[in-house]
Coordinates of C-alpha atoms in Angstrom, one line a residue:
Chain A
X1 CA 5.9 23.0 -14.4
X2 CA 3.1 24.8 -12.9
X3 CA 3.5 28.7 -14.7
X4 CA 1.7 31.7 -13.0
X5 CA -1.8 32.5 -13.9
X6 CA -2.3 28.4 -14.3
X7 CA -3.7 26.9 -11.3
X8 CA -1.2 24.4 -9.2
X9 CA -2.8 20.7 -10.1
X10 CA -0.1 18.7 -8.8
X11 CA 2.6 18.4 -6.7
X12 CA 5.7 15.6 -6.4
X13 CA 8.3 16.1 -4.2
X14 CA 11.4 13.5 -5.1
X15 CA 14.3 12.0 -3.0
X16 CA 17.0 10.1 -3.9
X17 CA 17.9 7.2 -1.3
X18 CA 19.7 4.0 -0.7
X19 CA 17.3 2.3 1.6
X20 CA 13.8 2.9 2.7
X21 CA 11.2 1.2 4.7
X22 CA 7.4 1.7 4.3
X23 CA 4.5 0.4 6.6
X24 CA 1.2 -1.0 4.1
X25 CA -0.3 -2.1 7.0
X26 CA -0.8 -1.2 10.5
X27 CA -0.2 -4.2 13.1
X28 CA -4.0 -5.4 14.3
X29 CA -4.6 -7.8 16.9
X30 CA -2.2 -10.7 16.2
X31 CA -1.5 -9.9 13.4
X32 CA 1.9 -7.7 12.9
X33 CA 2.6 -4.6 10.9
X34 CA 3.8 -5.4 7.5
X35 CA 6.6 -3.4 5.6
X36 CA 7.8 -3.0 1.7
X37 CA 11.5 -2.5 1.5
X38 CA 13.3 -1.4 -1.1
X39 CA 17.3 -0.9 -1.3
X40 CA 19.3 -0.7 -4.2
X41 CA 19.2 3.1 -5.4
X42 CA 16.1 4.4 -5.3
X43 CA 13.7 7.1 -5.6
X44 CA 10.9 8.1 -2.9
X45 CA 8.4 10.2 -4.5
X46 CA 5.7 11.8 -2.3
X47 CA 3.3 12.5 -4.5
X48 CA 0.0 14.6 -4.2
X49 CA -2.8 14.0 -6.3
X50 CA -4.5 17.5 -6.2
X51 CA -5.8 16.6 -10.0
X52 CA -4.6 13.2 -12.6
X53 CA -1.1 13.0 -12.7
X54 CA -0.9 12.7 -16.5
X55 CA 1.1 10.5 -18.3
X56 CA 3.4 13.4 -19.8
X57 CA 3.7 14.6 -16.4
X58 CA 4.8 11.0 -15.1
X59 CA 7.4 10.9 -17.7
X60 CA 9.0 14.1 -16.9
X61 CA 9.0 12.9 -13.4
X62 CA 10.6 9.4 -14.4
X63 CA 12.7 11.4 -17.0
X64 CA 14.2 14.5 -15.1
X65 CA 17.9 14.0 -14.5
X66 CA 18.3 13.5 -10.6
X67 CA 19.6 10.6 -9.8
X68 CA 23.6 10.7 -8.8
X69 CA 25.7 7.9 -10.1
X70 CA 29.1 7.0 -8.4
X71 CA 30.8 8.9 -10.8
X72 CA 28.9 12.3 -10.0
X73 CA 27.1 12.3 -13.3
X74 CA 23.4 13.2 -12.9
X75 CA 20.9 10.4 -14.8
X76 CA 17.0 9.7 -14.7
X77 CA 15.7 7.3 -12.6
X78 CA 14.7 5.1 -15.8
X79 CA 18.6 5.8 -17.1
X80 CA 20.2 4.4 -13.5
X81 CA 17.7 2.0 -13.7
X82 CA 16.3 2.6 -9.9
X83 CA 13.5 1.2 -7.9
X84 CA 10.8 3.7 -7.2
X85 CA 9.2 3.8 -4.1
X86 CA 5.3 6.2 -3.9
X87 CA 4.6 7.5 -0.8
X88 CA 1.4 9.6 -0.6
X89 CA 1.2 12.9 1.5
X90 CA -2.0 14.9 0.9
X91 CA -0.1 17.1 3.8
X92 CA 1.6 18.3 0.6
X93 CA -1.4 20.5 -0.3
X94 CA -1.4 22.4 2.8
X95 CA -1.7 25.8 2.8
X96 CA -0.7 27.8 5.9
X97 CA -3.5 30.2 7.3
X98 CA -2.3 32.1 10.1
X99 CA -1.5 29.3 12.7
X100 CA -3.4 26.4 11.1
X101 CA -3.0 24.5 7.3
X102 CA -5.6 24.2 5.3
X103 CA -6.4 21.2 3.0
X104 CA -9.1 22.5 0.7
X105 CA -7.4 22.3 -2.3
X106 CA -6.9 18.5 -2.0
X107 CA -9.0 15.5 -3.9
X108 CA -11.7 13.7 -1.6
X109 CA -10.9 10.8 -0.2
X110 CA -12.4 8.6 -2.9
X111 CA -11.5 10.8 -6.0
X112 CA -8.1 11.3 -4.1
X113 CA -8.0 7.2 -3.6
X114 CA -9.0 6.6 -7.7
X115 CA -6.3 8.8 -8.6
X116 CA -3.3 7.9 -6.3
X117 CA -3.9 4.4 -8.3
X118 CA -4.0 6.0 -11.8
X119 CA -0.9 7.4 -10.4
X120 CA 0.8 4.3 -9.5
X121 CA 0.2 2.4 -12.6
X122 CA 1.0 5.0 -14.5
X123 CA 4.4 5.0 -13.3
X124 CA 4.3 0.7 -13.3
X125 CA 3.5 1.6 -17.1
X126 CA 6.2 3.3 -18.0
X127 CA 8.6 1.0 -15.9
X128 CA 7.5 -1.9 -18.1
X129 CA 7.8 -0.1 -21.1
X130 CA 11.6 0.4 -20.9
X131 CA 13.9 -2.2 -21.9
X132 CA 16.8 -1.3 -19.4
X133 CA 14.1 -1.3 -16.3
X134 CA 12.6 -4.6 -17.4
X135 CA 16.0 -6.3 -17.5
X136 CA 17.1 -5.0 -14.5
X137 CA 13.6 -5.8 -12.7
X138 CA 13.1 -2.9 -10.8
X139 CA 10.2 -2.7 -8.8
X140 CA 7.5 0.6 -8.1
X141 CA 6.7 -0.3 -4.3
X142 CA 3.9 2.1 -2.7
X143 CA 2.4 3.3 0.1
X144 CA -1.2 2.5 1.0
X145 CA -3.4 4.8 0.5
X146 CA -5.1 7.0 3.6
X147 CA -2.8 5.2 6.2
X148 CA -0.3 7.0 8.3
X149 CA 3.3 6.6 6.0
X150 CA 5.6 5.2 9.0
X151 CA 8.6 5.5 6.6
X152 CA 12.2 5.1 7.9
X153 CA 14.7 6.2 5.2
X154 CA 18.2 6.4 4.5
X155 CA 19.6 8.9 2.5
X156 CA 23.3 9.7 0.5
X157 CA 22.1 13.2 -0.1
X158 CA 18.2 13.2 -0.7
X159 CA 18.7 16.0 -3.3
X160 CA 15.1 17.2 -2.6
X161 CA 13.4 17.8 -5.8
X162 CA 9.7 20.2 -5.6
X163 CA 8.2 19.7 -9.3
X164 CA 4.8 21.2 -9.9
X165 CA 2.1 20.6 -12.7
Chain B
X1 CA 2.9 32.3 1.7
X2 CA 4.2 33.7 -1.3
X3 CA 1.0 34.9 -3.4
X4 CA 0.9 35.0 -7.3
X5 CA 2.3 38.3 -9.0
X6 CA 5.3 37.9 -6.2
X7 CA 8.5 36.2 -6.5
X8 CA 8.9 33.1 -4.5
X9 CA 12.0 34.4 -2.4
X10 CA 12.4 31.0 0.1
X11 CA 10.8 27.7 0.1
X12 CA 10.9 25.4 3.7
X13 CA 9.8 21.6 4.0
X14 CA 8.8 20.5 7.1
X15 CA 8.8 17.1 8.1
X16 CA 8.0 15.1 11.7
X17 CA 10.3 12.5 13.1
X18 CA 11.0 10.6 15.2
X19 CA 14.3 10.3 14.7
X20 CA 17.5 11.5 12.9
X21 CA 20.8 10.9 11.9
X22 CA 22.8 13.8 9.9
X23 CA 26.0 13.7 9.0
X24 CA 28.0 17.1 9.5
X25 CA 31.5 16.1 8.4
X26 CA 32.7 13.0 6.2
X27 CA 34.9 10.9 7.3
X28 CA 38.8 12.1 5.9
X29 CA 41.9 9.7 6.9
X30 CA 41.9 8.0 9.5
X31 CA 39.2 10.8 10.9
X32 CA 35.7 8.9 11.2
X33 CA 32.8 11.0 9.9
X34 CA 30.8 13.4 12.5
X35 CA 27.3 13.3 13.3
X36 CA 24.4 14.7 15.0
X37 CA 21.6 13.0 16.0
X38 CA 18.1 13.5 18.0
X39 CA 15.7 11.6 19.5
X40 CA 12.2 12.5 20.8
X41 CA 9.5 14.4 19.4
X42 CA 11.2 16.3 16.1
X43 CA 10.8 18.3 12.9
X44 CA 13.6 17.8 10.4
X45 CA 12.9 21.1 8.5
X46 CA 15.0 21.1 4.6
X47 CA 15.4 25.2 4.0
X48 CA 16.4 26.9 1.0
X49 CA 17.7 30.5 1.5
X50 CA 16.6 32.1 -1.8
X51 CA 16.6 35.6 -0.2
X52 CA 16.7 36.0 3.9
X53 CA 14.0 33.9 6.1
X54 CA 12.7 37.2 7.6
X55 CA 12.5 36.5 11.8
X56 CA 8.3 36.8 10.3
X57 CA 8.8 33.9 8.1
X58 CA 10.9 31.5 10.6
X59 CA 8.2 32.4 13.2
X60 CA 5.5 31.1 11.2
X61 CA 8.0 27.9 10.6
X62 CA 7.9 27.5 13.8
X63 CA 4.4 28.5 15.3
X64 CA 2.2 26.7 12.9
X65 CA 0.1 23.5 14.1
X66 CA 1.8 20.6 12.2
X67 CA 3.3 18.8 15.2
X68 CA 0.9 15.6 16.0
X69 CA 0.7 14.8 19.6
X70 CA 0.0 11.5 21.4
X71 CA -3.6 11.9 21.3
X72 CA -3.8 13.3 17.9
X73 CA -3.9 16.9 18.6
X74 CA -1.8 19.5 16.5
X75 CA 0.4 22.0 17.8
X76 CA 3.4 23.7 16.7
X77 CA 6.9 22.9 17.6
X78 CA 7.3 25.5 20.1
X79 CA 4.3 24.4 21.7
X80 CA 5.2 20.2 21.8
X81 CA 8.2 21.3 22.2
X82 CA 10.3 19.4 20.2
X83 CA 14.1 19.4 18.6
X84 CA 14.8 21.0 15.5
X85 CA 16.8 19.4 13.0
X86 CA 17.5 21.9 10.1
X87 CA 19.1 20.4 6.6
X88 CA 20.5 22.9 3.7
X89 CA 18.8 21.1 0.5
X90 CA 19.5 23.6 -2.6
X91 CA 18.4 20.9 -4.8
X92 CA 15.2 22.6 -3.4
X93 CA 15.2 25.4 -5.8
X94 CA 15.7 23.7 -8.7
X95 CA 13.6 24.6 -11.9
X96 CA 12.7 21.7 -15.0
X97 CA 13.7 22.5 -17.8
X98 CA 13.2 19.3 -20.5
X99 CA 14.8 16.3 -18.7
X100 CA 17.4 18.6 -16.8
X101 CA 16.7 20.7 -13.6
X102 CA 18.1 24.6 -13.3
X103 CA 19.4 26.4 -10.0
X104 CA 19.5 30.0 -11.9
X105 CA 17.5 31.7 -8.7
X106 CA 19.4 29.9 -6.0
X107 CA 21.8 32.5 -4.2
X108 CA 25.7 31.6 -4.8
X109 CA 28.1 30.0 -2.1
X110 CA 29.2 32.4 0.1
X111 CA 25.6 34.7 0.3
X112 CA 24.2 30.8 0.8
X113 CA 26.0 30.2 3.3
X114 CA 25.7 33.9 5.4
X115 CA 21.7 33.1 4.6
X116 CA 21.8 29.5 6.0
X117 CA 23.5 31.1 9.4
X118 CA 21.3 33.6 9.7
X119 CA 18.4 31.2 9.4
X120 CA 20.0 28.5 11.9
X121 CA 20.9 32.1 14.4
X122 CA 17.0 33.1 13.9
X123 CA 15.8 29.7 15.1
X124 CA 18.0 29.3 18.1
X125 CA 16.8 32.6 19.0
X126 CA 13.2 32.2 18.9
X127 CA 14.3 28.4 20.7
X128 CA 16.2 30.6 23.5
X129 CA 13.1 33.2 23.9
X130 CA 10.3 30.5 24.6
X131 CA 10.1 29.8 28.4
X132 CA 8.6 26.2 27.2
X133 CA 11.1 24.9 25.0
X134 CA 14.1 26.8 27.3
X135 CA 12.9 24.3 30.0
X136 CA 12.6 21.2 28.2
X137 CA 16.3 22.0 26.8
X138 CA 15.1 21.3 23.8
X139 CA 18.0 22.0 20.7
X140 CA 18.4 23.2 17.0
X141 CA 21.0 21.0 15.1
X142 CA 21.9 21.9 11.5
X143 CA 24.1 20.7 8.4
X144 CA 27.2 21.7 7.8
X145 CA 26.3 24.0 4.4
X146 CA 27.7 23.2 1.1
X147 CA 28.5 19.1 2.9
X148 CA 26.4 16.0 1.3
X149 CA 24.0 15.8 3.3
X150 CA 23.9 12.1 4.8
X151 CA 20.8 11.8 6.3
X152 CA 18.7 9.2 8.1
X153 CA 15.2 9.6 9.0
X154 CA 12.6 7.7 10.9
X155 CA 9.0 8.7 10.9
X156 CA 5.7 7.8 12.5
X157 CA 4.2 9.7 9.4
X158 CA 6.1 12.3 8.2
X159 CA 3.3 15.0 7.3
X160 CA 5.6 16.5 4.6
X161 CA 4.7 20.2 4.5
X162 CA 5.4 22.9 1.8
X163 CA 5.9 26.5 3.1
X164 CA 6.8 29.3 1.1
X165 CA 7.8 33.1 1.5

């Protein structure tokens, strides 16, 4: 967590969900939009990649206890085992100055692009590395990068999570 | 925006739909669960009332430029003017702390609850005092506080924003 007189470097904001539908690509000429779905229970993470996600801060992320099961008892996403589902939102970095939001703080585009995919693999990593989430394939699907996130989700109590780094 | 040496005393996420589905009460015998729903342009805004949204802090909710229009243009909700969809999310307070997650500065039940009406009361207000949104009819819905709150979203791009008092 992000303590005061440390500057803010990231920002993840997790939901839990049963169903979720992401556009990767815009539809363009003939050719029609295309979607990753995920269902099963999942987590959507909206990540912002101000500085590297590092891989201790991934873990806490993957580790926290957030997820509800059926029998009320709170376990990690790796734990349930859950797919996970990355949607980026450099609006996350806003800052609100007077009427308008400023984005200053983000990553450039490119820096910004390099480390939303550290990011990703990072958590694809750690998936592969545990036994339960292996056996039970779950999948990290993600959004792509610079796109607009037309996401339609489906919620059982999103239990909105802000973690800071 | 809360600065550094302050406490945080609220937290709001603000997020543009297009549309939603909330439940407000479960289903119980042979009752069918309620729900509200709205169409058109909207901002599903998750609010945590740590201390009391001042009417200054749910004015700048409501007046700053995160609202996309058709031809890409921001504006603010009043301004669009679009629905208001508001969803109690205490999870949104919650503090890491090793793999588990802390609610110690959330305010109990019943203040929650006296803070959540206040904040839903100071939005219809503001609603009820713009000429703009009082003739488009436009509408605040909110979650029943202290419910599960079954949600479904769809979004054309959420722009998930981060406001804090």
């Amino acid at each position: 967590m992000a303590e005061s007189g440390r500057s803010l470097q990231a920002r993840a904001l997790l939901q839990q969900c049963l169903r979720a539908q992401l556009q990767v690509r815009p539809a363009e000429g003939d050719a029609a939009a295309q979607w990753v779905e995920i269902d099963n229970f999942l987590y959507a993470c909206f990540s912002l990649p101000l500085v590297l996600f590092s891989s201790h801060s991934v873990n806490t992320l993957l580790n926290v206890k957030l997820s509800e099961t059926e029998n009320g008892k709170r376990v990690s996403i790796l734990d349930l085992p859950g797919n996970i589902l990355i949607v980026p939102q450099a609006t996350l970095g806003g800052k609100v100055k007077g009427r308008n939001v400023q984005y200053h703080s983000n990553a450039g585009k490119e820096e910004g692009l390099e480390l939303y995919s550290q990011f990703v693999t990072l958590c694809e990593q750690e998936l592969a590395a545990n036994s339960k989430c292996a056996e039970a394939r779950v999948v990290v699907e993600h959004g792509t990068y610079g796109n607009k996130q037309v996401l339609k989700l489906d919620t059982d109590g999103p239990y909105t999570h802000l973690i800071e780094f």
